[in-house]
Coordinates of C-alpha atoms in Angstrom, one line a residue:
M1 CA 0.1 93.4 7.8
W2 CA 0.3 89.7 7.8
P3 CA -2.6 87.6 6.4
S4 CA -5.5 86.3 8.7
P5 CA -5.6 82.8 9.7
G6 CA -8.1 82.3 6.9
E7 CA -6.4 84.1 4.1
S8 CA -3.5 82.8 1.7
A9 CA 0.1 84.1 2.2
H10 CA 0.9 83.9 -1.4
A11 CA -2.3 85.9 -2.4
N12 CA -1.2 88.9 -0.5
G13 CA 2.2 88.9 -2.6
L14 CA 4.0 86.9 0.2
P15 CA 6.1 83.7 -0.3
K16 CA 4.6 80.7 0.4
K17 CA 7.0 79.4 2.6
Q18 CA 7.6 82.0 5.5
G19 CA 11.2 81.4 6.8
A20 CA 12.8 82.9 9.7
R21 CA 14.5 86.3 9.8
P22 CA 17.9 85.5 8.2
L23 CA 21.1 85.6 9.9
R24 CA 23.5 88.7 9.4
F25 CA 26.4 86.4 8.0
W26 CA 26.8 84.6 5.0
R27 CA 26.9 81.2 7.0
E28 CA 25.6 79.9 9.8
D29 CA 28.8 79.2 11.7
A30 CA 29.5 83.0 11.6
A31 CA 27.5 83.5 14.4
P32 CA 28.2 80.8 16.7
Q33 CA 27.2 82.7 19.8
V34 CA 23.4 82.8 19.1
Q35 CA 21.1 79.9 20.1
V36 CA 17.8 79.9 18.5
A37 CA 14.8 78.0 18.2
R38 CA 11.6 77.9 16.2
T39 CA 8.3 78.6 17.9
H40 CA 5.0 79.7 16.7
C41 CA 3.2 83.1 17.2
R42 CA -0.2 83.9 17.5
S43 CA -2.2 86.2 15.2
S44 CA -4.3 88.2 18.0
I45 CA -4.4 88.1 21.9
S46 CA -7.7 86.4 21.9
E47 CA -6.4 83.2 20.0
S48 CA -3.6 82.8 22.6
I49 CA -4.5 80.0 25.0
I50 CA -0.9 78.5 25.8
S51 CA -0.2 75.7 28.1
S52 CA 2.7 75.2 30.5
P53 CA 5.5 73.2 29.2
S54 CA 7.1 70.4 31.1
V55 CA 10.7 71.2 31.9
T56 CA 12.9 68.2 31.7
H57 CA 16.4 69.8 31.5
P58 CA 17.8 72.7 33.2
A59 CA 19.3 73.8 30.0
M60 CA 17.5 75.8 27.4
Q61 CA 15.0 74.0 25.7
N62 CA 12.4 74.4 22.4
V63 CA 9.4 76.0 23.5
S64 CA 6.4 75.9 21.1
A65 CA 2.6 76.3 21.5
S66 CA 0.5 73.5 22.4
T67 CA -1.9 73.8 19.6
P68 CA -1.7 76.2 16.8
M69 CA -4.9 78.2 16.0
S70 CA -3.9 78.7 12.5
N71 CA -3.4 76.3 9.7
S72 CA -0.1 78.2 8.3
P73 CA 1.2 79.5 11.6
R74 CA 4.1 81.9 11.3
T75 CA 7.6 81.1 12.4
L76 CA 10.3 83.5 13.9
L77 CA 13.5 82.9 15.3
T78 CA 13.5 83.2 19.0
P79 CA 16.1 82.4 21.7
S80 CA 15.0 79.2 23.8
F81 CA 14.7 79.5 27.4
N82 CA 13.4 77.4 30.3
G83 CA 10.0 79.3 30.8
Y84 CA 6.6 80.0 29.2
P85 CA 6.3 81.6 25.8
S86 CA 4.4 84.9 26.3
P87 CA 0.9 85.3 24.7
F88 CA 1.2 88.9 24.5
R89 CA 0.7 90.4 21.0
H90 CA 0.8 93.9 19.5
D91 CA 1.1 95.8 16.4
V92 CA 4.7 96.7 17.5
L93 CA 5.7 92.9 17.7
E94 CA 3.8 92.4 14.1
S95 CA 5.9 95.5 12.5
L96 CA 9.2 94.3 14.3
E97 CA 8.9 90.8 12.8
R98 CA 8.1 92.1 9.3
I99 CA 11.4 94.1 9.4
F100 CA 13.5 91.1 10.4
R101 CA 11.8 88.7 8.2
S102 CA 11.9 91.0 5.1
S103 CA 15.7 91.8 5.6
P104 CA 17.9 91.1 2.4
N105 CA 19.7 88.6 4.4
G106 CA 22.5 91.0 5.0
Q107 CA 23.3 91.8 1.1
L108 CA 25.1 95.2 1.1
S109 CA 26.7 95.1 -2.2
K110 CA 24.2 97.6 -4.0
R111 CA 24.3 100.2 -1.2
W112 CA 27.2 99.7 0.6
R113 CA 28.4 103.3 0.5
E114 CA 25.4 104.2 2.3
Y115 CA 26.4 101.6 5.2
H116 CA 29.8 102.9 5.0
G117 CA 28.4 106.4 5.8
C118 CA 28.6 108.3 2.5
N119 CA 25.6 110.4 3.7
Y120 CA 26.3 110.2 7.2
W121 CA 23.8 107.1 7.7
S122 CA 21.0 109.2 7.1
G123 CA 17.9 107.4 7.3
L124 CA 19.7 104.6 8.7
L125 CA 19.8 105.3 12.6
S126 CA 16.2 105.8 13.6
P127 CA 15.0 103.4 13.0
L128 CA 18.1 101.7 13.2
D129 CA 18.7 99.4 9.9
P130 CA 18.9 95.6 10.7
D131 CA 21.6 95.2 8.3
L132 CA 23.4 98.2 9.6
K133 CA 22.9 97.0 13.2
A134 CA 24.6 93.7 12.1
E135 CA 27.6 95.5 11.1
I136 CA 28.2 97.6 14.1
V137 CA 27.9 94.6 16.2
K138 CA 30.4 92.9 13.8
Y139 CA 32.8 95.6 14.4
G140 CA 32.4 95.4 18.0
D141 CA 33.0 91.8 18.2
L142 CA 36.4 92.4 16.5
V143 CA 37.3 95.1 19.4
Q144 CA 36.0 92.4 22.1
A145 CA 38.6 90.1 20.5
T146 CA 41.5 92.6 21.3
Y147 CA 40.3 92.2 25.3
D148 CA 39.9 88.7 25.3
A149 CA 43.4 88.1 23.6
F150 CA 45.3 90.7 25.5
D151 CA 47.5 89.4 28.4
N152 CA 47.6 91.5 31.3
K153 CA 49.0 89.1 33.8
D154 CA 52.4 88.8 35.5
S155 CA 53.9 86.5 32.9
E156 CA 56.5 86.7 30.2
T157 CA 54.0 87.4 27.5
R158 CA 52.5 90.5 29.5
G159 CA 51.7 93.3 27.3
H160 CA 51.4 90.9 24.2
C161 CA 48.5 88.9 22.4
I162 CA 48.3 85.2 23.4
Y163 CA 47.3 84.1 19.8
K164 CA 49.1 84.4 16.8
E165 CA 47.9 86.4 14.0
Q166 CA 46.6 83.4 11.9
E167 CA 44.7 82.0 14.9
L168 CA 43.3 85.4 16.6
L169 CA 39.9 85.3 15.0
E170 CA 39.4 81.5 15.2
K171 CA 40.1 81.6 18.9
A172 CA 37.8 84.7 19.5
G173 CA 35.0 82.8 17.6
L174 CA 35.1 85.3 14.7
S175 CA 36.6 82.9 12.0
G176 CA 33.4 83.0 9.9
T177 CA 33.5 86.8 9.5
G178 CA 35.6 86.4 6.2
Y179 CA 38.6 88.8 7.4
T180 CA 42.1 87.8 8.0
V181 CA 44.6 89.6 10.1
T182 CA 47.7 90.6 8.4
K183 CA 49.3 93.0 11.0
Y184 CA 49.7 93.4 15.0
I185 CA 49.7 96.9 16.2
Y186 CA 51.8 98.0 19.4
A187 CA 51.6 101.1 21.0
T188 CA 54.3 103.0 23.3
S189 CA 53.3 105.0 26.5
D190 CA 55.9 107.8 27.3
I191 CA 55.6 109.0 30.9
H192 CA 57.8 111.8 30.0
L193 CA 54.8 113.7 28.7
L194 CA 53.0 113.5 32.1
P195 CA 52.0 116.7 33.9
K196 CA 54.7 117.7 36.4
W197 CA 52.0 117.3 39.2
M198 CA 51.3 113.8 38.5
E199 CA 55.0 113.1 38.0
R200 CA 55.7 114.0 41.7
S201 CA 52.5 112.4 42.7
I202 CA 53.7 109.1 41.4
G203 CA 57.3 109.7 42.2
R204 CA 58.6 109.2 38.7
S205 CA 60.7 112.2 37.6
E206 CA 62.8 110.1 35.1
G207 CA 60.1 108.9 32.8
R208 CA 59.2 105.3 31.4
H209 CA 58.2 103.7 28.5
E210 CA 56.0 100.8 28.2
T211 CA 55.0 98.9 24.6
A212 CA 52.0 97.0 24.6
W213 CA 49.8 95.2 21.9
I214 CA 47.0 97.3 21.4
G215 CA 45.2 96.2 18.1
F216 CA 45.5 94.7 14.7
I217 CA 44.8 95.5 11.1
A218 CA 42.6 92.8 9.0
V219 CA 41.4 92.7 5.6
A220 CA 38.1 90.6 4.2
T221 CA 39.7 87.7 2.0
D222 CA 36.7 85.4 2.0
A223 CA 35.0 85.8 -1.7
R224 CA 31.5 85.3 -0.4
E225 CA 32.0 88.1 2.2
I226 CA 33.5 90.5 -0.4
A227 CA 30.4 89.7 -2.6
R228 CA 28.3 90.4 0.6
L229 CA 29.9 93.7 1.4
G230 CA 30.2 94.9 -2.1
R231 CA 33.8 95.8 -1.6
R232 CA 37.2 94.5 -0.3
D233 CA 37.1 96.1 3.5
I234 CA 40.2 96.7 5.3
V235 CA 39.6 97.2 9.1
I236 CA 41.9 98.8 11.9
V237 CA 40.8 97.6 15.3
W238 CA 42.0 99.4 18.4
R239 CA 41.8 98.2 22.2
G240 CA 40.8 100.2 25.0
T241 CA 42.7 100.9 28.2
V242 CA 44.0 98.1 30.0
T243 CA 47.7 99.1 31.5
Q244 CA 48.4 101.4 34.1
C245 CA 50.6 103.7 31.7
E246 CA 47.6 103.8 29.3
W247 CA 45.4 105.0 32.0
L248 CA 47.9 107.9 32.9
E249 CA 48.2 108.8 29.3
D250 CA 44.1 109.0 29.2
V251 CA 44.2 111.7 32.0
D252 CA 46.8 113.8 30.3
G253 CA 44.0 116.1 29.0
T254 CA 46.4 119.1 27.8
M255 CA 45.4 120.2 24.3
V256 CA 48.5 120.5 21.9
Q257 CA 49.1 121.0 18.1
P258 CA 50.3 117.9 16.4
G259 CA 52.7 119.8 14.6
D260 CA 55.4 117.5 13.4
S261 CA 54.4 114.7 15.4
F262 CA 53.3 112.4 12.6
M263 CA 56.6 113.7 10.6
V264 CA 59.6 112.1 12.9
D265 CA 61.9 110.0 10.9
E266 CA 61.8 106.7 12.8
S267 CA 64.9 105.3 11.2
L268 CA 67.1 107.3 13.6
P269 CA 67.9 106.0 17.1
S270 CA 65.7 107.7 19.7
T271 CA 68.4 109.2 21.8
S272 CA 70.2 110.8 19.0
S273 CA 67.2 112.4 17.2
S274 CA 67.2 116.2 18.4
Q275 CA 64.1 116.6 16.4
Q276 CA 62.1 114.2 18.9
Q277 CA 63.8 115.7 21.9
K278 CA 62.6 119.1 20.8
Q279 CA 59.1 117.7 20.0
K280 CA 59.0 116.1 23.6
Q281 CA 59.8 119.1 25.3
Q282 CA 57.1 121.1 23.3
L283 CA 54.5 118.6 24.1
H284 CA 55.7 118.5 27.7
D285 CA 55.3 122.3 28.1
G286 CA 52.0 122.2 26.4
S287 CA 52.3 125.9 25.4
H288 CA 52.6 127.5 22.0
H289 CA 53.9 131.1 21.5
H290 CA 52.0 131.5 18.2
L291 CA 48.7 130.2 18.8
D292 CA 46.7 130.0 15.6
C293 CA 42.7 129.6 16.2
E294 CA 42.3 127.5 12.9
A295 CA 45.1 125.2 14.0
V296 CA 44.4 121.5 14.7
G297 CA 44.4 120.6 18.7
V298 CA 44.2 117.2 20.1
E299 CA 44.6 115.6 23.5
R300 CA 48.3 115.2 24.4
G301 CA 47.9 111.8 25.9
F302 CA 46.2 110.2 22.7
L303 CA 49.0 112.0 20.6
T304 CA 51.7 110.6 22.6
L305 CA 50.6 107.0 22.6
Y306 CA 50.2 107.1 18.6
T307 CA 53.1 108.6 17.9
T308 CA 55.7 107.6 20.5
R309 CA 58.4 104.7 19.8
N310 CA 60.1 102.9 22.3
G311 CA 64.0 103.3 21.9
D312 CA 64.9 100.8 24.5
A313 CA 67.0 98.0 22.9
A314 CA 65.1 95.2 25.1
S315 CA 61.9 96.2 23.4
T316 CA 61.2 93.8 20.7
H317 CA 57.9 95.7 19.1
G318 CA 58.2 99.3 20.1
H319 CA 61.0 100.4 17.7
L320 CA 58.2 101.6 15.5
S321 CA 55.4 103.9 16.6
A322 CA 51.7 102.9 16.0
C323 CA 51.5 105.7 13.4
K324 CA 54.2 104.1 11.3
Q325 CA 53.0 100.8 11.6
V326 CA 49.5 101.7 10.5
R327 CA 50.9 103.7 7.4
D328 CA 53.3 100.7 6.3
E329 CA 50.8 98.2 6.5
L330 CA 48.0 100.4 4.8
K331 CA 50.5 101.3 1.9
R332 CA 51.2 97.6 1.6
L333 CA 47.8 96.4 1.4
M334 CA 47.0 99.3 -1.0
N335 CA 49.5 98.4 -3.5
L336 CA 48.3 94.7 -3.2
Y337 CA 44.7 95.0 -4.2
K338 CA 44.8 98.2 -6.0
D339 CA 44.7 96.5 -9.4
E340 CA 41.5 94.4 -8.7
K341 CA 39.0 95.4 -10.9
D342 CA 36.1 93.1 -9.4
S343 CA 35.9 94.9 -6.0
E344 CA 36.6 98.4 -4.5
L345 CA 38.4 99.3 -1.4
S346 CA 37.2 100.6 1.9
I347 CA 39.0 101.6 5.1
T348 CA 37.0 100.9 8.5
I349 CA 38.4 102.0 11.8
T350 CA 36.7 100.7 15.0
G351 CA 37.4 100.9 18.9
H352 CA 36.5 101.3 22.2
S353 CA 37.1 103.8 24.7
L354 CA 40.8 104.9 24.2
G355 CA 40.4 102.7 20.9
G356 CA 37.9 105.0 19.7
A357 CA 40.3 107.9 20.3
L358 CA 43.1 106.4 18.3
A359 CA 40.6 105.3 15.6
L360 CA 40.2 109.2 15.0
M361 CA 43.8 109.8 15.4
S362 CA 44.7 107.4 12.8
A363 CA 41.9 108.3 10.5
Y364 CA 43.1 112.0 10.6
D365 CA 46.8 110.7 9.9
I366 CA 46.0 108.5 7.0
T367 CA 44.0 111.3 5.4
E368 CA 45.9 114.2 6.1
H369 CA 49.3 112.7 5.0
S370 CA 47.7 111.1 1.9
V371 CA 48.6 107.5 3.0
V372 CA 45.5 106.4 1.1
E373 CA 44.0 107.6 -2.2
K374 CA 41.2 110.0 -1.9
D375 CA 38.8 107.9 -3.6
V376 CA 39.0 105.1 -1.0
P377 CA 36.4 106.0 1.6
V378 CA 37.4 106.1 5.2
S379 CA 34.8 105.7 8.1
V380 CA 34.9 105.3 11.8
I381 CA 32.7 103.3 14.1
S382 CA 33.6 104.0 17.8
F383 CA 32.2 102.7 21.0
A384 CA 32.3 104.9 24.1
A385 CA 34.9 107.3 22.4
P386 CA 36.0 110.3 24.3
R387 CA 36.5 113.7 22.9
V388 CA 40.0 113.8 21.1
G389 CA 40.5 117.4 19.4
N390 CA 39.0 120.7 18.7
A391 CA 36.6 122.2 16.4
A392 CA 39.7 122.4 13.8
F393 CA 40.2 118.8 14.3
K394 CA 36.7 118.0 13.3
A395 CA 36.4 120.3 10.6
R396 CA 39.7 118.6 9.0
L397 CA 38.1 115.2 9.4
E398 CA 35.2 116.4 7.5
Q399 CA 36.9 117.9 4.8
A400 CA 39.1 114.8 4.2
G401 CA 35.8 112.9 4.0
V402 CA 36.1 110.8 7.1
K403 CA 32.7 109.5 8.1
V404 CA 32.3 109.0 11.8
L405 CA 29.7 107.1 13.7
R406 CA 29.9 107.4 17.5
V407 CA 28.0 104.7 19.8
V408 CA 27.5 106.3 22.9
N409 CA 25.7 105.0 26.0
T410 CA 23.9 108.1 28.1
N411 CA 25.2 107.1 31.3
D412 CA 28.6 106.5 30.4
M413 CA 31.0 109.1 31.6
V414 CA 33.8 108.5 29.0
P415 CA 32.2 110.0 26.2
K416 CA 31.6 113.2 28.2
V417 CA 35.6 113.7 28.8
P418 CA 37.8 115.5 28.2
G419 CA 36.0 118.8 28.5
I420 CA 33.6 117.8 30.9
L421 CA 33.1 121.4 32.2
V422 CA 34.1 123.2 28.8
H423 CA 33.0 121.4 25.6
E424 CA 31.1 122.4 21.9
E425 CA 27.7 123.0 23.8
S426 CA 29.2 125.4 26.5
P427 CA 28.3 129.0 26.2
L428 CA 31.0 131.1 24.8
P429 CA 32.8 133.7 27.1
G430 CA 32.1 137.4 26.2
S431 CA 28.4 136.7 25.3
S432 CA 27.4 139.2 28.2
P433 CA 28.5 142.0 30.1
S434 CA 29.4 140.0 33.1
T435 CA 32.1 138.0 31.2
Q436 CA 34.0 140.9 29.6
A437 CA 37.0 139.8 31.3
L438 CA 36.9 136.4 29.8
A439 CA 36.5 137.9 26.4
R440 CA 40.3 138.7 26.1
H441 CA 40.9 135.0 26.6
D442 CA 38.2 133.9 23.9
R443 CA 40.8 133.2 21.3
H444 CA 42.5 130.6 23.3
Y445 CA 39.1 129.3 24.9
S446 CA 37.7 128.5 21.6
W447 CA 41.0 126.8 20.2
S448 CA 41.2 124.5 23.5
T449 CA 37.8 123.6 23.6
Y450 CA 37.1 119.9 23.1
V451 CA 34.3 118.8 20.5
H452 CA 33.1 115.6 19.4
A453 CA 33.2 114.7 15.7
G454 CA 30.8 112.5 13.5
V455 CA 27.0 111.5 14.0
E456 CA 25.9 109.9 17.2
L457 CA 23.9 106.7 18.0
R458 CA 22.7 107.3 21.7
L459 CA 21.6 104.2 23.8
N460 CA 20.4 104.1 27.2
N461 CA 20.8 101.1 29.5
Y462 CA 18.1 101.8 31.7
F463 CA 15.6 100.7 29.1
S464 CA 16.9 97.1 29.0
P465 CA 14.9 95.1 30.9
F466 CA 17.8 92.5 31.0
L467 CA 19.9 94.7 33.0
K468 CA 20.0 95.8 36.6
K469 CA 18.9 99.3 37.3
N470 CA 21.9 100.0 39.7
V471 CA 24.4 99.8 36.9
N472 CA 27.5 101.8 37.9
M473 CA 30.0 103.8 36.2
V474 CA 32.4 100.9 35.2
G475 CA 29.3 98.8 34.1
S476 CA 28.0 101.6 32.0
H477 CA 31.1 101.4 29.9
N478 CA 31.4 97.7 29.4
L479 CA 31.7 96.9 25.7
Q480 CA 29.6 93.9 25.9
L481 CA 26.9 96.1 27.4
Y482 CA 27.2 98.5 24.4
L483 CA 26.7 95.7 21.8
H484 CA 23.6 94.3 23.9
L485 CA 21.9 97.6 23.5
V486 CA 22.8 98.0 19.8
D487 CA 21.2 94.6 19.5
G488 CA 18.1 95.8 21.2
Y489 CA 17.6 99.4 20.2
R490 CA 15.0 100.0 17.5
S491 CA 14.6 104.1 17.3
S492 CA 14.8 106.9 19.6
S493 CA 11.3 106.7 20.5
M494 CA 12.0 102.9 21.3
P495 CA 15.4 102.9 22.7
F496 CA 14.9 99.2 23.2
V497 CA 13.0 96.4 21.4
C498 CA 9.2 96.4 22.6
V499 CA 10.1 99.0 25.2
S500 CA 8.6 102.7 24.5
A501 CA 10.6 105.4 26.0
E502 CA 7.6 107.6 27.4
R503 CA 5.6 104.5 29.0
H504 CA 8.7 103.1 30.4
R505 CA 9.4 106.3 32.4
Q506 CA 5.9 106.3 33.9
I507 CA 6.4 102.9 35.5
K508 CA 7.7 102.7 38.9
P509 CA 10.4 100.6 40.0
F510 CA 9.7 97.3 41.4
P511 CA 11.0 96.5 44.9
S512 CA 13.2 93.4 45.1
Q513 CA 11.7 90.5 46.8
I514 CA 13.7 87.5 48.6
I515 CA 11.9 84.4 47.9
G516 CA 13.5 81.5 49.3
N517 CA 17.2 82.0 49.0
K518 CA 17.2 84.0 45.6
Q519 CA 16.5 87.8 45.3
H520 CA 14.2 88.6 42.4
E521 CA 14.6 92.2 41.1
C522 CA 12.1 92.0 38.3
S523 CA 8.3 92.6 38.6
P524 CA 5.9 90.2 36.7
H525 CA 5.5 92.7 34.1
T526 CA 9.1 93.0 33.6
R527 CA 9.4 89.2 33.4
E528 CA 6.7 89.2 30.7
K529 CA 8.6 92.1 28.9
I530 CA 11.8 89.9 29.0
R531 CA 9.9 87.0 27.5
V532 CA 8.7 89.0 24.5
C533 CA 12.1 90.8 24.1
M534 CA 13.8 87.6 23.8
R535 CA 12.1 86.6 20.7
F536 CA 13.8 89.6 18.8
M537 CA 17.4 89.6 20.4
K538 CA 19.8 88.1 18.1
R539 CA 22.8 88.3 20.2
D540 CA 23.2 85.7 23.2
I541 CA 22.4 87.7 26.2
A542 CA 24.7 85.9 28.2
L543 CA 27.7 87.6 26.6
V544 CA 26.9 90.5 28.7
N545 CA 27.9 88.9 32.1
K546 CA 31.2 87.6 30.4
E547 CA 33.1 90.0 32.5
S548 CA 30.7 91.8 34.6
A549 CA 27.6 91.0 36.7
L550 CA 25.0 93.4 34.8
L551 CA 22.3 91.0 34.1
V552 CA 19.2 90.4 36.5
D553 CA 19.5 87.4 38.6
D554 CA 16.3 86.1 37.4
L555 CA 18.2 84.9 34.2
H556 CA 20.2 82.6 36.2
V557 CA 23.4 83.7 34.1
E558 CA 26.8 83.2 36.0
N559 CA 28.4 86.7 36.8
N560 CA 32.0 86.9 35.4
W561 CA 31.9 83.7 33.7
H562 CA 35.1 84.4 31.3
E563 CA 37.0 85.1 34.2
K564 CA 36.0 82.2 36.1
H565 CA 36.9 79.6 33.3
I566 CA 33.5 78.3 33.2
P567 CA 31.5 77.7 29.8
K568 CA 29.2 80.0 28.6
P569 CA 26.0 79.4 30.4
S570 CA 22.5 79.7 28.8
P571 CA 20.1 82.2 30.0
R572 CA 16.6 80.7 31.3
L573 CA 13.8 82.6 32.6
S574 CA 11.8 80.4 35.1
P575 CA 8.3 81.8 36.4
L576 CA 8.4 83.2 40.0
P577 CA 7.6 80.4 42.7
P578 CA 4.6 81.2 44.7
K579 CA 4.9 82.9 47.9
K580 CA 5.0 81.0 51.0
E581 CA 2.1 81.3 53.5
P582 CA 3.4 82.1 56.9
Q583 CA 3.8 79.0 59.2
R584 CA 1.0 78.8 61.9
N585 CA 1.2 77.2 65.1
H586 CA -1.0 73.9 66.1
F587 CA -3.4 76.1 67.7
N588 CA -4.0 78.1 64.8
N589 CA -3.9 75.2 62.6
F590 CA -6.6 73.6 64.8
M591 CA -8.9 76.8 64.8
R592 CA -8.2 77.2 61.2
Y593 CA -9.8 73.7 60.1
L594 CA -12.1 73.3 62.8
P595 CA -15.8 73.7 61.6
Q596 CA -18.0 76.5 62.2
S597 CA -20.5 74.8 63.9
H598 CA -18.0 73.1 66.5
F599 CA -16.8 76.3 67.1
E600 CA -20.1 77.5 68.3
D601 CA -20.8 74.7 70.5
I602 CA -17.5 75.1 72.2
S603 CA -17.9 78.7 72.7
H604 CA -21.6 78.3 73.9
S605 CA -20.2 75.6 76.5
I606 CA -17.7 78.0 77.6
F607 CA -19.5 81.3 78.0
V608 CA -23.1 80.2 79.1

């Protein structure tokens, strides 16, 4: 515990000068989206007598206590906001402040293999280690850069990145991460491989190829970042679904065997490769005469997007498949840095939604076909990733040493597909006499069942006091929402900072109130909880509304501010205005302020 106001901090083994909890990057400009200010914290609730600050500017301001009760008050980083600091103190807050302040400043060099998943992140997920949390958010920001830089408008650059490789991270505000982009990845959708019923429904039987920018490969090049990580990290970043053809590939949930999909000779023209035509027909039929229960099975749409190349002469980036691009660049980087003795190499693959599926596909590819050496660890950190393959696919990843961490929102539907009805937790047929008819198909049933790979970090947007309670299916899949929940996650019993899961379920929902021209959805208890949580949120809350409208209106953050091309707003939580009394007519006002003695005289003169 922290020393009492009369005790010395140095006597208890703590440093004399208590600083704020350190940043997770090696310099301050590496996290430009965080706005913080220093404020004083009370040691007990009885000492918390806080006066109201005078608000002189609509933007975020520094708010501090009027008179510190201790000669050596404790300080912490807290987002500044336009409102009143909370006098609420609790043992949970004391514990959280100790964890934040005693963090080793994000130095991962001594334990980098644990943070990279060598033990499947054992002991780091519940409670969530602050440094692992910062790493997860860092990879999530890299994935968000692919959404921000992708051009999906009707223009000449449609389907491409609007920035060059050298300026992508700088334009995305991630120049301080210490990574350098070395290669853009393009993927080709092949509508030939759609189910026949969908081809008839969209009226396209001749097929269609579409190539789009879907990610990039970057490597840690800054010396300080390499020293902080303890190795030279190569990261492969995959974007989620954006284009219509990618949506059509997502819904193609037929499971197929990869076979020779990764072995196509891409030096041959697409029209003259009989091997490719045979492979396409096999994937299109979705059937295998000699089914092996131990064979690897993956979703056909993901496999198509990863291994297809565009043979159209007009295509400038689709002449190589995404599979071939990843292999060539990894081999080049491995040969470039293999002789370094000062730092080791690691490969981290990350993605959101469809990108999470392609991250697993690429991890399977580079380990199964010996693209990287066996002593180079490979990890996958995915956000809202769907299921990709069967149990044999999962087993092959584990045998290859691939570590997978899946960040999942409970209310998100995408991680539940494909296989929403039949998945790894479904009962096997033939387990009871009533299912003997299905037992004969048990072999094909077990092979075509989709399963998740790796360990899971389960979040729940229901517990965040900053979010609206009516978040729809699209909103629960938002990547910025995921990063917000990761930033506030503490443990399974405390799914959001300062929010207990059991106690939160017992609180009845607060009906929205319309006061003046503004609708307030937060109860006074929730508003007080928001003020407490803002002290421990490192990530800027306004980023949640970057391309959505998920934050409560009481935070005064503009909805979809990125699409409206306006600067990022600053969240400010002002106190609820007092309720206006109902207006009275002149007679009621007269009777209200009329002295009681005069009223008795008037009534006596009337009724007597």
